[in-house]
Coordinates of C-alpha atoms and ligand atoms in Angstrom, one line a residue:
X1 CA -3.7 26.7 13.8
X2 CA -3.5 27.1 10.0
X3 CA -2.5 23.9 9.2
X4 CA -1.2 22.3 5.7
X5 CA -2.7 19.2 4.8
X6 CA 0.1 17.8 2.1
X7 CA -1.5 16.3 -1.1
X8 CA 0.5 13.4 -1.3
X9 CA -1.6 12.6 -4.6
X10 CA -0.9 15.4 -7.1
X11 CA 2.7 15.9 -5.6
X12 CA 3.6 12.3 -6.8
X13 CA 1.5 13.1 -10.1
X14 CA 3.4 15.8 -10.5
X15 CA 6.7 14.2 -10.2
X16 CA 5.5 11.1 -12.4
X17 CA 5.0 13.8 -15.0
X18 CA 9.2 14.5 -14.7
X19 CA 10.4 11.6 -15.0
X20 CA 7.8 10.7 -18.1
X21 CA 9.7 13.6 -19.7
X22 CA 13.4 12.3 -18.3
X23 CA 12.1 9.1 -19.9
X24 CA 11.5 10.2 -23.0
X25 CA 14.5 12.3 -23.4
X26 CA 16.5 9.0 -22.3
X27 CA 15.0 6.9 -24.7
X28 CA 15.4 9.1 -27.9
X29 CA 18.9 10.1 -27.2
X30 CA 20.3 6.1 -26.0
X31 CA 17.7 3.8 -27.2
X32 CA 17.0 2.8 -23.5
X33 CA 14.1 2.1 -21.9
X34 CA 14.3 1.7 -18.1
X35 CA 13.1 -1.6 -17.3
X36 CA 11.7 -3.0 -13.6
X37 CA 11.0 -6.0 -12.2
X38 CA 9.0 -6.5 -9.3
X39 CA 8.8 -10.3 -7.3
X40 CA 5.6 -11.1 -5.2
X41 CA 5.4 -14.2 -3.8
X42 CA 2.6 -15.4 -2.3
X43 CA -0.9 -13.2 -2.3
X44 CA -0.8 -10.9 0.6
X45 CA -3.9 -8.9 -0.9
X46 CA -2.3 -5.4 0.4
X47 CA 0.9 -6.8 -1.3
X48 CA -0.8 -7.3 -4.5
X49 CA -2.5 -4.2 -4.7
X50 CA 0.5 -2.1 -4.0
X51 CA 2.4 -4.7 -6.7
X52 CA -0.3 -3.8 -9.7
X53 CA 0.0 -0.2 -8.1
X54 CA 3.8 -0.2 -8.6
X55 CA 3.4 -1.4 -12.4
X56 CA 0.9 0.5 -13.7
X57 CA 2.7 3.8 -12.4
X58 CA 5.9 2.4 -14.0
X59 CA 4.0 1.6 -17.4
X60 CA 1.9 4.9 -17.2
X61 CA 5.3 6.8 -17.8
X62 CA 6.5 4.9 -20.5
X63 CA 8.9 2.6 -18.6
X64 CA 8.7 -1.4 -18.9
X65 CA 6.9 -2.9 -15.9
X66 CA 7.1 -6.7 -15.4
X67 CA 5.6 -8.5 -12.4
X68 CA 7.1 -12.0 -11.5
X69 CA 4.1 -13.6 -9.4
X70 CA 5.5 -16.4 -7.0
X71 CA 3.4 -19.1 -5.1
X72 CA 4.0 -19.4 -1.7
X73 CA 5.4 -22.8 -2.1
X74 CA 9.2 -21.1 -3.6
X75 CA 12.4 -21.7 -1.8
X76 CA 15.2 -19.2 -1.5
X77 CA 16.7 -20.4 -4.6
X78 CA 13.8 -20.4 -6.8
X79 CA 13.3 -16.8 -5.5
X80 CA 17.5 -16.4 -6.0
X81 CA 17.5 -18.0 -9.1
X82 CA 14.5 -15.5 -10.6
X83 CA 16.9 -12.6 -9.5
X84 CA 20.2 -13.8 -11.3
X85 CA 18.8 -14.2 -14.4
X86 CA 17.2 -10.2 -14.3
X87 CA 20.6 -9.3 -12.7
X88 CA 22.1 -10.4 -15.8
X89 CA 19.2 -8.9 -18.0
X90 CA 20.3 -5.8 -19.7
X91 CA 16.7 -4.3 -20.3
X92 CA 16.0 -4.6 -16.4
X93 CA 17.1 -1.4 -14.5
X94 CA 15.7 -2.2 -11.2
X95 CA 14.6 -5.1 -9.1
X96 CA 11.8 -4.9 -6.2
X97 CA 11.7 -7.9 -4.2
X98 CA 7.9 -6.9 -2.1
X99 CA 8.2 -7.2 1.1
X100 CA 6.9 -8.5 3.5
X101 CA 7.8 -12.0 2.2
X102 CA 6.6 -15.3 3.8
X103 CA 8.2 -16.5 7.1
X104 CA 9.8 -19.6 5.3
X105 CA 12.0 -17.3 2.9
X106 CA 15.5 -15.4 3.6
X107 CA 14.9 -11.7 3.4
X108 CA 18.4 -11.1 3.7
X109 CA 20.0 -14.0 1.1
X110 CA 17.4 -13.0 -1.3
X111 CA 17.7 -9.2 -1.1
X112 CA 21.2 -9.6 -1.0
X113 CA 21.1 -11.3 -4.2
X114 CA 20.1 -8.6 -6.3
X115 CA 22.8 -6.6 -8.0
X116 CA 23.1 -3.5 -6.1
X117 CA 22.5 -1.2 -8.9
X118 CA 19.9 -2.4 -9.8
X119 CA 18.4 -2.1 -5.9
X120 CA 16.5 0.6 -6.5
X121 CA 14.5 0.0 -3.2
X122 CA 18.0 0.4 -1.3
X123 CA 18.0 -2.2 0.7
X124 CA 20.8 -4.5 -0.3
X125 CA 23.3 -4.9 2.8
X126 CA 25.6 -2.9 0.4
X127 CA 23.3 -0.1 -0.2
X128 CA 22.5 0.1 3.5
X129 CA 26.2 0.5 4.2
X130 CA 26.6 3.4 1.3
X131 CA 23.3 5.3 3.2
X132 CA 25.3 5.1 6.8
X133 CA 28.1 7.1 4.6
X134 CA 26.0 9.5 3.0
X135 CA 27.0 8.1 0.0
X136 CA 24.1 6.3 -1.3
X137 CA 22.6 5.7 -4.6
X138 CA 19.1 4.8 -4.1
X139 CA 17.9 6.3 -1.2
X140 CA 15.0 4.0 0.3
X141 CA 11.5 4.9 -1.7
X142 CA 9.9 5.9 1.2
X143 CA 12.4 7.6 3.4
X144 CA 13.2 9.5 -0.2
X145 CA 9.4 10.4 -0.4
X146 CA 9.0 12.1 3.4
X147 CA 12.4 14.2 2.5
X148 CA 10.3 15.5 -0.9
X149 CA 7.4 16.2 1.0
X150 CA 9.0 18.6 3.3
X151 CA 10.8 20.5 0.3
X152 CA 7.8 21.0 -1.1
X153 CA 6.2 22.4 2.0
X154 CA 9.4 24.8 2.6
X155 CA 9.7 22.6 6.2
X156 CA 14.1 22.9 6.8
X157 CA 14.9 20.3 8.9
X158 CA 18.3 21.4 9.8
X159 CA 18.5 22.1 13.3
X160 CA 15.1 20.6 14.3
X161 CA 14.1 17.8 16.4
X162 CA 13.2 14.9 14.6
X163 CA 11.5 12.5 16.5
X164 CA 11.0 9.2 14.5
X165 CA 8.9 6.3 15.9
X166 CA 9.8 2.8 14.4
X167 CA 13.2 1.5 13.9
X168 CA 12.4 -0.3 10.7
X169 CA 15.1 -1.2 8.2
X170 CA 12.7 0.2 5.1
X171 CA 11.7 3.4 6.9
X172 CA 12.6 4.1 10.7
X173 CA 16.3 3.4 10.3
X174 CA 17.3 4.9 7.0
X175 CA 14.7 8.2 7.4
X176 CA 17.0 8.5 10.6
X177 CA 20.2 8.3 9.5
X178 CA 19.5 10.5 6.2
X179 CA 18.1 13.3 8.6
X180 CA 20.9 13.6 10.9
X181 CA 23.3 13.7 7.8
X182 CA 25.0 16.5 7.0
X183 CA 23.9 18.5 4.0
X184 CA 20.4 19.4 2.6
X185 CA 17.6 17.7 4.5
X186 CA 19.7 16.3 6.6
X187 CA 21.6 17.8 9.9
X188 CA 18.2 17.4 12.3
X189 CA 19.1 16.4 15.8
X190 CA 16.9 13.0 15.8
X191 CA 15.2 10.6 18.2
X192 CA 14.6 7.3 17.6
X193 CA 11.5 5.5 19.5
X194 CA 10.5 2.1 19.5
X195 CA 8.2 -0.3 21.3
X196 CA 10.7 -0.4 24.1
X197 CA 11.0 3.1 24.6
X198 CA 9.6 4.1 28.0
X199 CA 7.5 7.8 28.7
X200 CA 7.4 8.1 24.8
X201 CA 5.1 11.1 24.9
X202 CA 7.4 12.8 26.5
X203 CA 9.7 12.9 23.7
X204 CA 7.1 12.9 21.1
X205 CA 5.7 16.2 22.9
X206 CA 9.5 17.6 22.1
X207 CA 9.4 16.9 18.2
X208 CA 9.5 19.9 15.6
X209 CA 8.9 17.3 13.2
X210 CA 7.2 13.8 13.9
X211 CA 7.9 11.4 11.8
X212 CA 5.3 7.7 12.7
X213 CA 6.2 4.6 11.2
X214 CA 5.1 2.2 13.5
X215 CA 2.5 0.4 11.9
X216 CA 0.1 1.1 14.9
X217 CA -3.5 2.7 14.1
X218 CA -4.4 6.2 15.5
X219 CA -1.7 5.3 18.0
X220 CA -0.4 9.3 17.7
X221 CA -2.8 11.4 19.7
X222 CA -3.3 15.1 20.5
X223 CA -1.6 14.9 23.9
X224 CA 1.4 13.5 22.1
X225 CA 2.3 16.5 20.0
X226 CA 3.4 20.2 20.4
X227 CA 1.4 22.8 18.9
X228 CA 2.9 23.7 15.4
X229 CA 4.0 20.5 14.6
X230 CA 5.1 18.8 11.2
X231 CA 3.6 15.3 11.1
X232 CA 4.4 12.9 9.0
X233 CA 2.1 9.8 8.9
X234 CA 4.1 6.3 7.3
X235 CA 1.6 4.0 8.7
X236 CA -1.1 2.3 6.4
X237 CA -3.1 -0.1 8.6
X238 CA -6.5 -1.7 7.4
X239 CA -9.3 -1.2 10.4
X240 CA -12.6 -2.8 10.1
X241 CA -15.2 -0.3 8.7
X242 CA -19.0 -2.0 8.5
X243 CA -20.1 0.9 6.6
X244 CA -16.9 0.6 3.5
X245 CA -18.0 -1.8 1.1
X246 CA -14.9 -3.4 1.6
X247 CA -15.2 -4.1 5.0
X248 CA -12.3 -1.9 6.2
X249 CA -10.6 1.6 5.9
X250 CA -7.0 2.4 5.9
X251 CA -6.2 4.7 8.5
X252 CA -2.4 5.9 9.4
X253 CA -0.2 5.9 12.9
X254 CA -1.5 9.0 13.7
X255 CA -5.4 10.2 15.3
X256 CA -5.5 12.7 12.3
X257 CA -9.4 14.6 13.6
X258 CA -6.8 15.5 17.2
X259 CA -3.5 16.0 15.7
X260 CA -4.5 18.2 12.6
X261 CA -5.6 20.4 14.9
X262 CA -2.3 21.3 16.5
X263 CA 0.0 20.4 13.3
X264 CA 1.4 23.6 11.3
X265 CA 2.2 20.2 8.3
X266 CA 0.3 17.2 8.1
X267 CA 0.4 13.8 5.7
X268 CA -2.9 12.2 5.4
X269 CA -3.7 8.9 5.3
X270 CA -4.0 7.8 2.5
X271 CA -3.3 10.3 -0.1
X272 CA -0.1 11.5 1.6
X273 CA 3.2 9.5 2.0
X274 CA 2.0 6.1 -0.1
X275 CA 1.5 7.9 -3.4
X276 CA 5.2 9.0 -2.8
X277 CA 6.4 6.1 -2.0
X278 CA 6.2 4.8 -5.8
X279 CA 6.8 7.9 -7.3
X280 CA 10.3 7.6 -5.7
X281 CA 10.8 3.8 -6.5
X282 CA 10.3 5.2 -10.3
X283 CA 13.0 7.8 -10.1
X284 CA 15.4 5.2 -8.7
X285 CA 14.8 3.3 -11.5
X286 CA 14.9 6.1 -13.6
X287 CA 18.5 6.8 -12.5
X288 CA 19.5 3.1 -12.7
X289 CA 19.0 3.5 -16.2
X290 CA 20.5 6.4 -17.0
X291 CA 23.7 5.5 -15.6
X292 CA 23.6 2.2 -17.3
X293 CA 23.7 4.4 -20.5
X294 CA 27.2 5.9 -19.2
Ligands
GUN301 N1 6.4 -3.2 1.4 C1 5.9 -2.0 1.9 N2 6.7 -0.9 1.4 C2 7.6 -1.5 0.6 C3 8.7 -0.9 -0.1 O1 8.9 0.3 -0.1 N3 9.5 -1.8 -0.8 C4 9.3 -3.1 -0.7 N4 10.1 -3.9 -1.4 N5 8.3 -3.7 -0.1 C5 7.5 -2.9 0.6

């Protein structure tokens, strides 16, 4: 099997490189520059690296990044009151709140509190709601990512047999619901698996297009898939490596040495989806600020 291993790397390098252009167009014909703020609290270290990760990506474009660091210790309305005051900031386009946040915070009333146009994550209740209607602004980063990765790899999805595993709000649910839309990438016949779901190769042996978001290392084998599959690998899990000098490796959902064999399209680990994922947060933002200058 010829099979395409996507460059999630230079694909999100390339479109970095369009929006630095959008950017500057923006800014010499309004005087705006989009602005985002992203909130960590606490000091998950996979958190932080994917925080600095988000800024300098933002910065490297010519967009203003700022970073709101937040102990542990913060209730819901220190967290609630940070987001009011960068709701009400003009220069700030788009709020991140990184997830996942400590057990002893609200997900919900702090999301929730961000204005939702300037959600560009898409995961305020509202936005949710617009994305079951097809008529979302911010489509969620990473969900908005996969669908860019199959246009660039010619993969149509209308008609196939999506099968995704996870039911996450951030990636299982919305990829799901954007995929059986109507319309371009969209109106895929789709299967949602979870850790309930019983003879799950079965169905994952049916997909045209697998889509793993499960958070579950090498848990995608070659028995699992069809040959000529399109595989798309969300997971990023840290496994113990002696011989990294870190101590670990990151390694996706899927056993990439079986499945690459049989897939026609394949997302490494890393270099494929995660790259994306950012790339997309930045063209959110970009928009945010573009229509603020309507
Ligand atoms: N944690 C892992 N991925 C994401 C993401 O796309 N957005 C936020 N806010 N947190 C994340």
């Amino acid at each position: 099997m010829d099979t395409q291993v996507i460059n999630g790397v230079e694909l999100a390098a390339e479109i970095r490189l369009q929006i630095l252009d959008k950017v500057k167009i923006l800014k010499k014909t309004t005087g705006i520059i989009p602005g985002l703020s992203v909130i960590l609290v606490g000091n998950d270290p996979a958190s932080n690296v994917y925080v600095k990760s988000k800024q300098k990506a933002a910065m490297e474009i010519g967009m203003n990044a700022v970073d709101y660091l937040l102990p542990e210790t913060v209730k819901d309305s220190d967290v609630i009151q940070l987001i009011k005051n960068l709701n009400s900031d003009e220069s700030v386009h788009g709020i991140l709140v990184q997830l996942p946040l400590p057990e002893n915070l609200s997900k919900t009333k702090i999301i929730d509190s961000i204005d939702p146009n300037k959600d560009v994550d898409g995961l305020h209740t509202l936005n949710m709601g617009k994305l079951m209607t097809g008529r979302q602004i911010f489509p969620p980063a990473t969900p908005y990512g996969i669908q860019k990765i199959l246009l660039s790899a010619g993969v149509s999805v209308s008609s196939k047999h999506v099968v995704v595993l996870g039911r996450s709000e951030i990636v299982g649910k919305p990829i799901s619901l954007l995929m059986s839309q109507k319309g371009v990438m969209g109106d895929a016949t789709v299967t949602v698996c979870h850790s309930k779901t019983r003879n799950i190769e079965s169905i994952t042996n049916q997909a045209d297009i697998l889509i793993a978001a499960i958070g579950m290392p090498n848990f995608v084998t070659g028995s699992m898939v069809k040959d000529g599959v399109v595989v798309i690998d969300v997971g990023i899990n840290r496994v113990v490596d002696a011989q990294n000098r870190r101590g670990y490796k990151l390694v996706g959902d899927v056993f990439f040495e079986e499945v690459s064999k049989k897939a026609s399209v394949i997302t490494p680990v890393p270099g494929g989806v995660g790259p994306m994922t950012i790339a997309m947060l930045l063209e959110n933002t970009f928009k945010s600020a573009s229509i603020s200058s309507l």
